[in-house]
PDB file of C-alpha atoms and ligand atoms in Angstrom:
ATOM      1  CA  MET A   1     273.400  31.018  88.317  1.00 41.00           C
ATOM      2  CA  PRO A   2     271.105  29.238  91.094  1.00 44.00           C
ATOM      3  CA  ARG A   3     271.346  25.550  90.395  1.00 46.00           C
ATOM      4  CA  PHE A   4     268.163  24.163  90.154  1.00 46.00           C
ATOM      5  CA  ARG A   5     266.688  20.557  88.616  1.00 50.00           C
ATOM      6  CA  ARG A   6     266.116  20.682  85.869  1.00 51.00           C
ATOM      7  CA  SER A   7     262.573  19.756  85.789  1.00 53.00           C
ATOM      8  CA  ALA A   8     261.621  22.529  88.660  1.00 53.00           C
ATOM      9  CA  LEU A   9     262.995  25.277  86.498  1.00 49.00           C
ATOM     10  CA  ALA A  10     261.227  23.890  83.351  1.00 50.00           C
ATOM     11  CA  VAL A  11     257.535  24.995  85.575  1.00 52.00           C
ATOM     12  CA  VAL A  12     259.242  28.007  86.990  1.00 50.00           C
ATOM     13  CA  LEU A  13     260.352  29.286  83.311  1.00 46.00           C
ATOM     14  CA  ALA A  14     256.659  28.539  82.404  1.00 47.00           C
ATOM     15  CA  SER A  15     254.890  29.992  85.146  1.00 47.00           C
ATOM     16  CA  VAL A  16     257.575  32.999  84.510  1.00 46.00           C
ATOM     17  CA  ALA A  17     256.629  32.687  80.189  1.00 45.00           C
ATOM     18  CA  GLY A  18     252.406  32.821  81.304  1.00 45.00           C
ATOM     19  CA  LEU A  19     252.168  34.890  84.050  1.00 46.00           C
ATOM     20  CA  THR A  20     248.071  35.198  83.681  1.00 50.00           C
ATOM     21  CA  ALA A  21     247.603  32.071  83.108  1.00 67.00           C
ATOM     22  CA  CYS A  22     243.954  31.412  83.460  1.00 79.00           C
ATOM     23  CA  THR A  23     242.469  28.370  82.028  1.00 82.00           C
ATOM     24  CA  TYR A  24     239.219  27.188  81.502  1.00 86.00           C
ATOM     25  CA  ASN A  25     238.281  23.490  82.904  1.00 86.00           C
ATOM     26  CA  GLU A  26     236.116  21.859  80.993  1.00 87.00           C
ATOM     27  CA  GLU A  27     235.463  18.820  82.592  1.00 88.00           C
ATOM     28  CA  LEU A  28     235.775  20.753  86.244  1.00 89.00           C
ATOM     29  CA  GLY A  29     233.305  23.774  84.837  1.00 88.00           C
ATOM     30  CA  ARG A  30     235.242  26.451  85.958  1.00 88.00           C
ATOM     31  CA  SER A  31     238.127  28.000  85.720  1.00 86.00           C
ATOM     32  CA  GLN A  32     241.603  28.002  87.389  1.00 85.00           C
ATOM     33  CA  LEU A  33     244.585  30.268  87.754  1.00 78.00           C
ATOM     34  CA  LEU A  34     247.594  27.397  85.965  1.00 81.00           C
ATOM     35  CA  PHE A  35     250.959  29.425  85.426  1.00 75.00           C
ATOM     36  CA  ALA A  36     252.557  25.966  85.420  1.00 76.00           C
ATOM     37  CA  GLY A  37     251.502  23.646  81.390  1.00 80.00           C
ATOM     38  CA  ARG A  38     250.389  19.493  81.982  1.00 84.00           C
ATOM     39  CA  ASP A  39     253.377  18.945  81.029  1.00 86.00           C
ATOM     40  CA  ASP A  40     256.023  20.979  83.077  1.00 82.00           C
ATOM     41  CA  MET A  41     253.755  19.982  86.210  1.00 81.00           C
ATOM     42  CA  ALA A  42     254.226  16.022  85.510  1.00 86.00           C
ATOM     43  CA  GLN A  43     257.504  16.003  83.971  1.00 85.00           C
ATOM     44  CA  ALA A  44     258.364  18.451  87.509  1.00 81.00           C
ATOM     45  CA  ALA A  45     256.586  15.053  89.242  1.00 84.00           C
ATOM     46  CA  ALA A  46     258.668  12.736  87.562  1.00 87.00           C
ATOM     47  CA  GLY A  47     261.745  12.580  89.551  1.00 85.00           C
ATOM     48  CA  SER A  48     260.088  12.990  93.137  1.00 84.00           C
ATOM     49  CA  TRP A  49     257.770   9.816  91.763  1.00 89.00           C
ATOM     50  CA  GLU A  50     260.914   7.463  90.854  1.00 89.00           C
ATOM     51  CA  GLN A  51     263.253   8.930  94.712  1.00 86.00           C
ATOM     52  CA  LEU A  52     259.501   7.743  96.375  1.00 86.00           C
ATOM     53  CA  LYS A  53     259.831   4.549  94.466  1.00 91.00           C
ATOM     54  CA  LYS A  54     263.305   4.145  95.755  1.00 90.00           C
ATOM     55  CA  GLN A  55     262.791   5.106  99.410  1.00 88.00           C
ATOM     56  CA  GLN A  56     259.799   3.455 100.134  1.00 89.00           C
ATOM     57  CA  PRO A  57     259.200  -0.389  99.697  1.00 95.00           C
ATOM     58  CA  ILE A  58     256.583  -1.440  96.854  1.00 97.00           C
ATOM     59  CA  SER A  59     254.193  -3.861  98.021  1.00 98.00           C
ATOM     60  CA  ARG A  60     254.415  -6.976  95.808  1.00 97.00           C
ATOM     61  CA  ASP A  61     251.368  -9.081  98.180  1.00 97.00           C
ATOM     62  CA  GLU A  62     249.491 -10.494  95.895  1.00 97.00           C
ATOM     63  CA  ARG A  63     245.766  -9.332  97.703  1.00 96.00           C
ATOM     64  CA  TYR A  64     246.660  -5.612  97.471  1.00 98.00           C
ATOM     65  CA  THR A  65     248.305  -5.378  93.988  1.00 98.00           C
ATOM     66  CA  SER A  66     246.006  -7.785  92.354  1.00 98.00           C
ATOM     67  CA  ARG A  67     242.829  -5.677  93.381  1.00 98.00           C
ATOM     68  CA  LEU A  68     244.201  -2.606  92.294  1.00 98.00           C
ATOM     69  CA  ASN A  69     244.800  -4.059  88.863  1.00 98.00           C
ATOM     70  CA  ARG A  70     241.999  -4.919  88.471  1.00 98.00           C
ATOM     71  CA  VAL A  71     240.267  -1.927  89.846  1.00 98.00           C
ATOM     72  CA  ALA A  72     242.851   1.324  88.791  1.00 98.00           C
ATOM     73  CA  PRO A  73     242.761   0.525  84.492  1.00 98.00           C
ATOM     74  CA  LYS A  74     238.854   0.579  84.954  1.00 98.00           C
ATOM     75  CA  LEU A  75     238.576   4.302  87.114  1.00 98.00           C
ATOM     76  CA  ILE A  76     241.651   5.420  84.386  1.00 98.00           C
ATOM     77  CA  ARG A  77     239.403   4.496  80.718  1.00 98.00           C
ATOM     78  CA  ALA A  78     235.950   6.554  82.846  1.00 98.00           C
ATOM     79  CA  ALA A  79     238.113   9.021  83.213  1.00 97.00           C
ATOM     80  CA  GLY A  80     239.445   9.353  79.504  1.00 97.00           C
ATOM     81  CA  GLY A  81     242.216   8.131  80.441  1.00 97.00           C
ATOM     82  CA  ASN A  82     244.798   5.322  78.954  1.00 98.00           C
ATOM     83  CA  PRO A  83     245.826   3.170  81.335  1.00 98.00           C
ATOM     84  CA  ALA A  84     248.932   2.156  79.986  1.00 97.00           C
ATOM     85  CA  GLN A  85     249.865   5.957  80.682  1.00 96.00           C
ATOM     86  CA  TRP A  86     249.230   5.853  84.249  1.00 97.00           C
ATOM     87  CA  GLU A  87     251.629   3.853  86.850  1.00 97.00           C
ATOM     88  CA  TYR A  88     249.798   2.639  90.011  1.00 97.00           C
ATOM     89  CA  LEU A  89     251.624   1.258  92.856  1.00 97.00           C
ATOM     90  CA  VAL A  90     250.783   0.043  96.189  1.00 97.00           C
ATOM     91  CA  PHE A  91     253.692   1.048  99.023  1.00 95.00           C
ATOM     92  CA  GLU A  92     254.282  -0.720 102.439  1.00 95.00           C
ATOM     93  CA  ASP A  93     253.028   2.039 104.486  1.00 91.00           C
ATOM     94  CA  LYS A  94     250.244   1.343 107.388  1.00 90.00           C
ATOM     95  CA  SER A  95     248.862   4.954 107.724  1.00 86.00           C
ATOM     96  CA  LEU A  96     245.528   5.605 105.459  1.00 87.00           C
ATOM     97  CA  ASN A  97     246.620   7.304 102.729  1.00 87.00           C
ATOM     98  CA  ALA A  98     246.731   7.669  99.010  1.00 90.00           C
ATOM     99  CA  PHE A  99     248.289   9.828  96.562  1.00 89.00           C
ATOM    100  CA  ALA A 100     248.263  10.996  93.288  1.00 89.00           C
ATOM    101  CA  LEU A 101     251.243  12.693  91.482  1.00 89.00           C
ATOM    102  CA  PRO A 102     250.528  14.856  87.438  1.00 89.00           C
ATOM    103  CA  GLY A 103     251.382  13.216  84.901  1.00 91.00           C
ATOM    104  CA  GLY A 104     249.434  10.165  85.937  1.00 93.00           C
ATOM    105  CA  ARG A 105     250.610   8.374  89.258  1.00 93.00           C
ATOM    106  CA  ILE A 106     248.859   6.991  91.870  1.00 94.00           C
ATOM    107  CA  GLY A 107     250.221   5.412  94.757  1.00 93.00           C
ATOM    108  CA  ILE A 108     247.777   3.692  97.674  1.00 94.00           C
ATOM    109  CA  HIS A 109     249.414   2.991 101.137  1.00 93.00           C
ATOM    110  CA  THR A 110     249.086  -0.673 102.598  1.00 96.00           C
ATOM    111  CA  GLY A 111     246.880   0.635 105.486  1.00 93.00           C
ATOM    112  CA  ILE A 112     243.954   2.129 103.632  1.00 93.00           C
ATOM    113  CA  MET A 113     243.976  -0.807 101.673  1.00 96.00           C
ATOM    114  CA  ASP A 114     243.561  -3.379 105.197  1.00 96.00           C
ATOM    115  CA  ILE A 115     240.149  -0.945 106.138  1.00 94.00           C
ATOM    116  CA  MET A 116     238.567  -1.717 102.125  1.00 97.00           C
ATOM    117  CA  GLN A 117     235.851  -4.471 101.804  1.00 97.00           C
ATOM    118  CA  ASN A 118     235.217  -4.848  98.699  1.00 98.00           C
ATOM    119  CA  ASP A 119     236.976  -3.478  94.777  1.00 98.00           C
ATOM    120  CA  ALA A 120     234.151  -0.638  94.795  1.00 98.00           C
ATOM    121  CA  GLN A 121     235.700   1.391  97.590  1.00 98.00           C
ATOM    122  CA  LEU A 122     238.771   1.166  96.626  1.00 98.00           C
ATOM    123  CA  ALA A 123     237.497   2.527  93.169  1.00 98.00           C
ATOM    124  CA  ALA A 124     236.253   4.749  95.656  1.00 97.00           C
ATOM    125  CA  VAL A 125     240.028   6.059  96.636  1.00 96.00           C
ATOM    126  CA  VAL A 126     241.543   5.724  93.037  1.00 97.00           C
ATOM    127  CA  GLY A 127     238.361   7.816  91.600  1.00 97.00           C
ATOM    128  CA  HIS A 128     239.085  10.679  93.822  1.00 95.00           C
ATOM    129  CA  GLU A 129     242.619  10.893  92.718  1.00 94.00           C
ATOM    130  CA  ILE A 130     242.295  10.956  89.546  1.00 96.00           C
ATOM    131  CA  ALA A 131     240.231  13.148  90.214  1.00 95.00           C
ATOM    132  CA  HIS A 132     243.238  15.437  91.648  1.00 92.00           C
ATOM    133  CA  VAL A 133     245.264  15.026  88.829  1.00 93.00           C
ATOM    134  CA  ASN A 134     242.541  15.342  85.532  1.00 94.00           C
ATOM    135  CA  TYR A 135     241.659  18.324  87.267  1.00 93.00           C
ATOM    136  CA  ARG A 136     245.105  19.911  87.350  1.00 90.00           C
ATOM    137  CA  HIS A 137     244.290  20.871  91.548  1.00 89.00           C
ATOM    138  CA  SER A 138     248.664  20.647  92.122  1.00 84.00           C
ATOM    139  CA  GLY A 139     249.226  22.727  89.083  1.00 83.00           C
ATOM    140  CA  GLU A 140     246.535  25.133  90.484  1.00 83.00           C
ATOM    141  CA  ARG A 141     248.141  25.205  93.806  1.00 79.00           C
ATOM    142  CA  TYR A 142     251.633  25.791  92.832  1.00 75.00           C
ATOM    143  CA  SER A 143     250.092  28.582  90.874  1.00 73.00           C
ATOM    144  CA  GLN A 144     248.707  30.021  94.113  1.00 70.00           C
ATOM    145  CA  ASN A 145     251.474  29.224  95.632  1.00 64.00           C
ATOM    146  CA  MET A 146     253.622  30.887  93.834  1.00 63.00           C
ATOM    147  CA  VAL A 147     251.228  34.608  93.661  1.00 58.00           C
ATOM    148  CA  ALA A 148     251.419  33.540  97.941  1.00 53.00           C
ATOM    149  CA  SER A 149     254.750  33.213  97.626  1.00 46.00           C
ATOM    150  CA  ILE A 150     255.435  30.421 100.053  1.00 42.00           C
ATOM    151  CA  GLY A 151     258.589  29.580  99.890  1.00 41.00           C
ATOM    152  CA  ILE A 152     259.912  27.126 102.698  1.00 44.00           C
ATOM    153  CA  GLY A 153     263.791  26.941 102.708  1.00 42.00           C
ATOM    154  CA  ALA A 154     263.518  23.852 104.362  1.00 40.00           C
ATOM    155  CA  ALA A 155     261.545  22.228 101.659  1.00 44.00           C
ATOM    156  CA  SER A 156     263.735  22.681  98.705  1.00 45.00           C
ATOM    157  CA  ILE A 157     266.359  21.096 100.878  1.00 40.00           C
ATOM    158  CA  ALA A 158     264.440  18.480 101.602  1.00 40.00           C
ATOM    159  CA  ALA A 159     263.691  18.483  97.915  1.00 47.00           C
ATOM    160  CA  GLY A 160     266.866  18.264  97.360  1.00 45.00           C
ATOM    161  CA  VAL A 161     267.337  21.552  95.424  1.00 48.00           C
ATOM    162  CA  SER A 162     270.009  23.310  96.105  1.00 50.00           C
ATOM    163  CA  CYS A 163     269.707  27.631  95.871  1.00 55.00           C
ATOM    164  CA  ASP A 164     272.644  29.041  95.491  1.00 56.00           C
ATOM    165  CA  GLY A 165     273.890  32.448  94.029  1.00 60.00           C
ATOM    166  CA  THR A 166     273.634  35.819  95.666  1.00 63.00           C
ATOM    167  CA  PRO A 167     271.326  35.757  99.059  1.00 66.00           C
ATOM    168  CA  GLN A 168     268.707  37.412  96.659  1.00 66.00           C
ATOM    169  CA  GLU A 169     268.747  34.652  94.435  1.00 64.00           C
ATOM    170  CA  ARG A 170     269.063  32.534  96.637  1.00 62.00           C
ATOM    171  CA  ARG A 171     266.184  33.202  98.453  1.00 66.00           C
ATOM    172  CA  ALA A 172     263.564  33.511  95.045  1.00 66.00           C
ATOM    173  CA  CYS A 173     265.029  30.354  94.424  1.00 61.00           C
ATOM    174  CA  GLU A 174     263.922  28.755  97.776  1.00 60.00           C
ATOM    175  CA  GLN A 175     260.868  30.114  96.957  1.00 63.00           C
ATOM    176  CA  ARG A 176     260.378  28.795  94.284  1.00 62.00           C
ATOM    177  CA  SER A 177     261.413  25.264  94.987  1.00 61.00           C
ATOM    178  CA  GLY A 178     259.068  25.408  98.315  1.00 62.00           C
ATOM    179  CA  ALA A 179     255.888  26.228  96.077  1.00 61.00           C
ATOM    180  CA  LEU A 180     256.876  23.697  93.906  1.00 62.00           C
ATOM    181  CA  VAL A 181     257.454  20.811  96.601  1.00 61.00           C
ATOM    182  CA  GLN A 182     254.069  21.897  98.321  1.00 61.00           C
ATOM    183  CA  ALA A 183     252.124  22.341  95.089  1.00 61.00           C
ATOM    184  CA  LEU A 184     252.841  18.133  94.251  1.00 62.00           C
ATOM    185  CA  GLY A 185     251.869  17.368  98.308  1.00 58.00           C
ATOM    186  CA  ILE A 186     255.266  14.951  97.784  1.00 51.00           C
ATOM    187  CA  GLY A 187     255.537  15.893 101.237  1.00 45.00           C
ATOM    188  CA  ALA A 188     255.526  12.167 101.181  1.00 38.00           C
ATOM    189  CA  VAL A 189     259.535  11.927 100.489  1.00 38.00           C
ATOM    190  CA  TYR A 190     259.802  13.894 103.428  1.00 37.00           C
ATOM    191  CA  GLY A 191     257.481  12.373 105.982  1.00 39.00           C
ATOM    192  CA  ALA A 192     254.288  14.031 105.403  1.00 43.00           C
ATOM    193  CA  ILE A 193     251.939  13.847 102.666  1.00 51.00           C
ATOM    194  CA  LEU A 194     250.696  17.775 101.951  1.00 58.00           C
ATOM    195  CA  PRO A 195     246.926  18.512 102.175  1.00 62.00           C
ATOM    196  CA  TYR A 196     244.558  19.770  99.532  1.00 74.00           C
ATOM    197  CA  SER A 197     242.324  22.261  99.728  1.00 78.00           C
ATOM    198  CA  ARG A 198     238.271  21.773 101.475  1.00 82.00           C
ATOM    199  CA  LYS A 199     237.820  22.324  97.849  1.00 86.00           C
ATOM    200  CA  HIS A 200     239.995  20.378  96.221  1.00 89.00           C
ATOM    201  CA  GLU A 201     239.339  17.697  98.359  1.00 89.00           C
ATOM    202  CA  LEU A 202     235.317  17.680  97.507  1.00 91.00           C
ATOM    203  CA  GLU A 203     235.927  18.568  94.096  1.00 94.00           C
ATOM    204  CA  ALA A 204     238.092  15.337  93.841  1.00 94.00           C
ATOM    205  CA  ASP A 205     235.321  13.535  95.923  1.00 94.00           C
ATOM    206  CA  GLU A 206     232.303  14.240  92.927  1.00 95.00           C
ATOM    207  CA  GLY A 207     234.818  13.189  90.429  1.00 96.00           C
ATOM    208  CA  GLY A 208     236.076  10.304  92.047  1.00 97.00           C
ATOM    209  CA  VAL A 209     232.229   9.032  92.292  1.00 97.00           C
ATOM    210  CA  ARG A 210     231.962  10.088  88.719  1.00 96.00           C
ATOM    211  CA  TYR A 211     234.142   7.790  87.393  1.00 98.00           C
ATOM    212  CA  MET A 212     232.788   5.212  89.609  1.00 98.00           C
ATOM    213  CA  ALA A 213     229.453   5.079  88.265  1.00 97.00           C
ATOM    214  CA  ARG A 214     230.769   4.788  84.366  1.00 97.00           C
ATOM    215  CA  ALA A 215     233.064   1.957  85.533  1.00 98.00           C
ATOM    216  CA  GLY A 216     229.861   0.324  86.899  1.00 98.00           C
ATOM    217  CA  TYR A 217     230.842   0.408  90.670  1.00 98.00           C
ATOM    218  CA  ASP A 218     228.557   1.064  93.022  1.00 97.00           C
ATOM    219  CA  THR A 219     228.918   4.315  94.254  1.00 97.00           C
ATOM    220  CA  CYS A 220     227.429   4.033  97.517  1.00 97.00           C
ATOM    221  CA  GLU A 221     230.211   2.487  98.262  1.00 97.00           C
ATOM    222  CA  ALA A 222     232.371   5.387  98.260  1.00 96.00           C
ATOM    223  CA  VAL A 223     229.778   6.733 101.397  1.00 96.00           C
ATOM    224  CA  ARG A 224     230.558   3.418 103.066  1.00 96.00           C
ATOM    225  CA  PHE A 225     234.407   4.082 102.987  1.00 95.00           C
ATOM    226  CA  TRP A 226     234.004   7.039 104.115  1.00 92.00           C
ATOM    227  CA  GLN A 227     232.132   5.578 107.095  1.00 92.00           C
ATOM    228  CA  ARG A 228     234.863   3.493 107.397  1.00 92.00           C
ATOM    229  CA  MET A 229     237.338   6.220 107.297  1.00 89.00           C
ATOM    230  CA  GLN A 230     235.492   8.359 109.934  1.00 86.00           C
ATOM    231  CA  ALA A 231     235.765   5.163 112.484  1.00 87.00           C
ATOM    232  CA  SER A 232     239.203   4.400 111.603  1.00 85.00           C
ATOM    233  CA  SER A 233     240.767   7.543 111.707  1.00 77.00           C
ATOM    234  CA  ALA A 234     239.004   8.582 114.612  1.00 75.00           C
ATOM    235  CA  GLY A 235     241.434   9.170 117.650  1.00 66.00           C
ATOM    236  CA  GLN A 236     244.349   9.430 115.570  1.00 64.00           C
ATOM    237  CA  GLN A 237     246.786  12.351 116.338  1.00 56.00           C
ATOM    238  CA  ARG A 238     247.470  13.899 112.610  1.00 53.00           C
ATOM    239  CA  PRO A 239     244.908  12.973 110.354  1.00 56.00           C
ATOM    240  CA  PRO A 240     246.180  11.617 107.474  1.00 58.00           C
ATOM    241  CA  GLU A 241     245.939  13.855 104.023  1.00 57.00           C
ATOM    242  CA  PHE A 242     243.545  11.452 102.678  1.00 62.00           C
ATOM    243  CA  ALA A 243     241.210  11.600 105.714  1.00 60.00           C
ATOM    244  CA  SER A 244     242.278  15.146 106.329  1.00 59.00           C
ATOM    245  CA  THR A 245     240.028  17.538 109.086  1.00 52.00           C
ATOM    246  CA  HIS A 246     239.086  19.755 106.057  1.00 57.00           C
ATOM    247  CA  PRO A 247     236.283  18.780 105.132  1.00 70.00           C
ATOM    248  CA  ALA A 248     235.147  17.653 108.066  1.00 72.00           C
ATOM    249  CA  SER A 249     234.340  13.403 107.608  1.00 81.00           C
ATOM    250  CA  ASP A 250     230.695  14.547 107.953  1.00 85.00           C
ATOM    251  CA  THR A 251     230.433  17.407 105.429  1.00 87.00           C
ATOM    252  CA  ARG A 252     232.200  14.558 102.648  1.00 89.00           C
ATOM    253  CA  ILE A 253     229.988  11.676 103.217  1.00 92.00           C
ATOM    254  CA  ASN A 254     226.499  14.410 103.030  1.00 93.00           C
ATOM    255  CA  ASN A 255     228.755  15.647  99.601  1.00 93.00           C
ATOM    256  CA  LEU A 256     228.694  12.239  98.818  1.00 95.00           C
ATOM    257  CA  ARG A 257     225.500  11.161  99.208  1.00 96.00           C
ATOM    258  CA  GLN A 258     223.746  14.121  97.755  1.00 95.00           C
ATOM    259  CA  ILE A 259     225.526  13.174  94.785  1.00 93.00           C
ATOM    260  CA  THR A 260     224.481   9.701  94.788  1.00 95.00           C
ATOM    261  CA  SER A 261     221.415  11.016  95.367  1.00 94.00           C
ATOM    262  CA  GLN A 262     221.341  12.831  92.124  1.00 93.00           C
ATOM    263  CA  GLN A 263     222.625   9.652  90.273  1.00 89.00           C
ATOM    264  CA  GLY A 264     219.300   7.967  91.530  1.00 92.00           C
ATOM    265  CA  LYS A 265     221.158   6.687  94.380  1.00 90.00           C
ATOM    266  CA  ARG A 266     219.838   6.549  97.983  1.00 92.00           C
ATOM    267  CA  CYS A 267     222.877   5.189 101.058  1.00 92.00           C
TER     268      CYS A 267
HETATM  269 ZN1  LIG B 301     242.856  13.835  98.012  1.00 88.50          ZN
END
């Protein structure tokens, strides 16, 4: 029996239990292939979040924390959630990044906060991250990875999952845990935030702007923020997840302009 982190095991068991799991997501308006339940993914992410908080310095700088503490609860409420059930932190990291984990955990890097000009621009980023969580993008990525059997032994080792047993057992365990690591996008702990697909990014942009509008923010600031991201990340060798080349900034900005124009705005 391979030794496996309990949370990871829960996800694996859930995925075995629900082999055919196509779920319709009301808010998203499409069906999703989901082997793992919301709670299973949240449980699996809990350990990674705790580990991240130990490894990555958390900013206590009020310039950052007061803005996040002001903006995040409004967005969470606008997205139908309860702020008390979410955790949001600023991490000291110069990269232009932000991320979210299942179960309602959001991390914003100081680097990306430095290019924001106002609360609404942070709202664009927080809204985007909440949308990734509400749309269960990690669960979907996990399920896709399971199907594709993308398992990387190195990733599972980095995640602190140790697999042993017969060679076959070990390989199967590594595949499952590798898929989990990729699904959570928690490469942050191990050096890189893993990118979502272009489709997930555009969906998160759209959801984020919807939440922004509901929370009373000027959604044109999402467009302005992305223009700033485009300018700031130009020339960077490896674009961060948040500014990943898929979708290209232009596609992203055009998409946001289209959504905001449906809200009756001209950005
Ligand atoms: Zn994203």
